[in-house]
XYZ file of C-alpha atoms in Angstrom:
102
model
C -52.123 -10.926 53.273
C -51.902 -13.578 55.614
C -55.444 -14.887 54.711
C -56.777 -15.095 58.270
C -59.834 -13.378 57.799
C -59.029 -10.339 59.433
C -57.528 -7.151 58.526
C -54.381 -6.245 60.745
C -52.950 -2.724 60.877
C -50.969 -3.323 57.744
C -53.406 -4.886 55.736
C -56.229 -2.361 56.449
C -53.672 0.574 56.009
C -52.887 -0.507 52.488
C -56.803 -0.938 51.838
C -57.358 2.762 52.823
C -54.489 3.973 51.104
C -55.421 2.079 47.867
C -59.115 2.860 47.888
C -59.093 6.472 49.571
C -55.720 7.759 49.102
C -55.598 8.243 52.887
C -52.952 6.803 55.448
C -54.269 5.190 58.260
C -52.804 6.091 61.601
C -52.198 3.148 64.307
C -54.245 5.310 66.797
C -57.390 5.282 64.024
C -56.955 1.646 63.692
C -57.283 0.614 67.341
C -60.341 3.470 67.240
C -61.766 1.487 64.315
C -61.198 -1.808 66.265
C -62.629 -0.952 69.666
C -65.739 0.735 67.518
C -66.340 -2.335 65.700
C -65.878 -4.577 69.073
C -62.715 -6.359 67.369
C -59.074 -6.465 69.188
C -56.586 -4.488 67.601
C -54.039 -7.679 67.685
C -56.291 -9.814 66.114
C -57.864 -7.200 63.406
C -61.141 -6.129 61.756
C -63.277 -9.214 61.205
C -64.933 -9.965 57.715
C -68.331 -9.299 59.597
C -66.938 -6.045 60.651
C -65.638 -5.234 57.350
C -69.084 -5.790 55.921
C -70.641 -3.517 58.687
C -68.372 -0.788 57.657
C -69.909 -1.219 53.723
C -73.509 -1.078 55.099
C -72.938 2.508 56.450
C -73.951 5.449 54.580
C -71.328 6.743 52.057
C -69.464 3.486 51.733
C -69.299 1.838 48.184
C -68.046 -1.485 47.950
C -68.253 -1.497 44.151
C -66.120 1.335 43.755
C -63.555 0.214 46.235
C -63.407 -3.324 44.471
C -62.888 -1.505 41.237
C -59.857 0.306 42.663
C -58.277 -2.742 44.009
C -58.863 -5.269 41.221
C -59.947 -2.983 38.287
C -63.270 -3.268 35.863
C -64.181 -6.761 35.621
C -64.469 -8.128 32.095
C -67.104 -6.906 29.975
C -68.463 -4.819 32.986
C -69.687 -1.116 31.908
C -68.325 1.442 33.977
C -71.286 2.966 36.339
C -71.187 6.368 37.981
C -73.542 7.958 40.580
C -73.865 11.559 40.725
C -76.537 13.745 42.470
C -77.353 17.038 40.561
C -79.553 19.341 42.689
C -80.249 23.202 41.700
C -82.728 25.542 44.471
C -85.686 24.561 44.761
C -85.386 21.198 42.760
C -85.284 17.773 43.883
C -82.597 15.671 43.806
C -81.555 13.685 40.778
C -79.684 10.737 40.666
C -77.693 9.844 37.358
C -76.625 6.356 37.359
C -74.724 4.202 34.950
C -72.749 5.046 31.984
C -75.339 6.267 29.758
C -77.099 8.577 32.656
C -80.163 6.802 33.756
C -81.350 9.170 36.169
C -83.573 8.584 39.565
C -85.360 11.579 40.551
C -86.626 11.880 44.112
């Protein structure tokens, strides 16, 4: 919003709502700032935001798509884990269902 390189409460709250459909409380914002070694009045730095996307379960491409939409000419991609009892994990990735089995 203010393009200062940090996500303050209102900015992170809007990002969270747009990407996850969840409203971020101010208490959770303060906790996230402290966890990421950022001061709540300054906001979460770009480096700290990158760190959150490096964690397991985070998907920056999915969030980018939710905010900006698909890029021109870009195919829609999906990732699905299919597992049946006794079977290895099967990852189906992409529009055409390319699988990567573990």
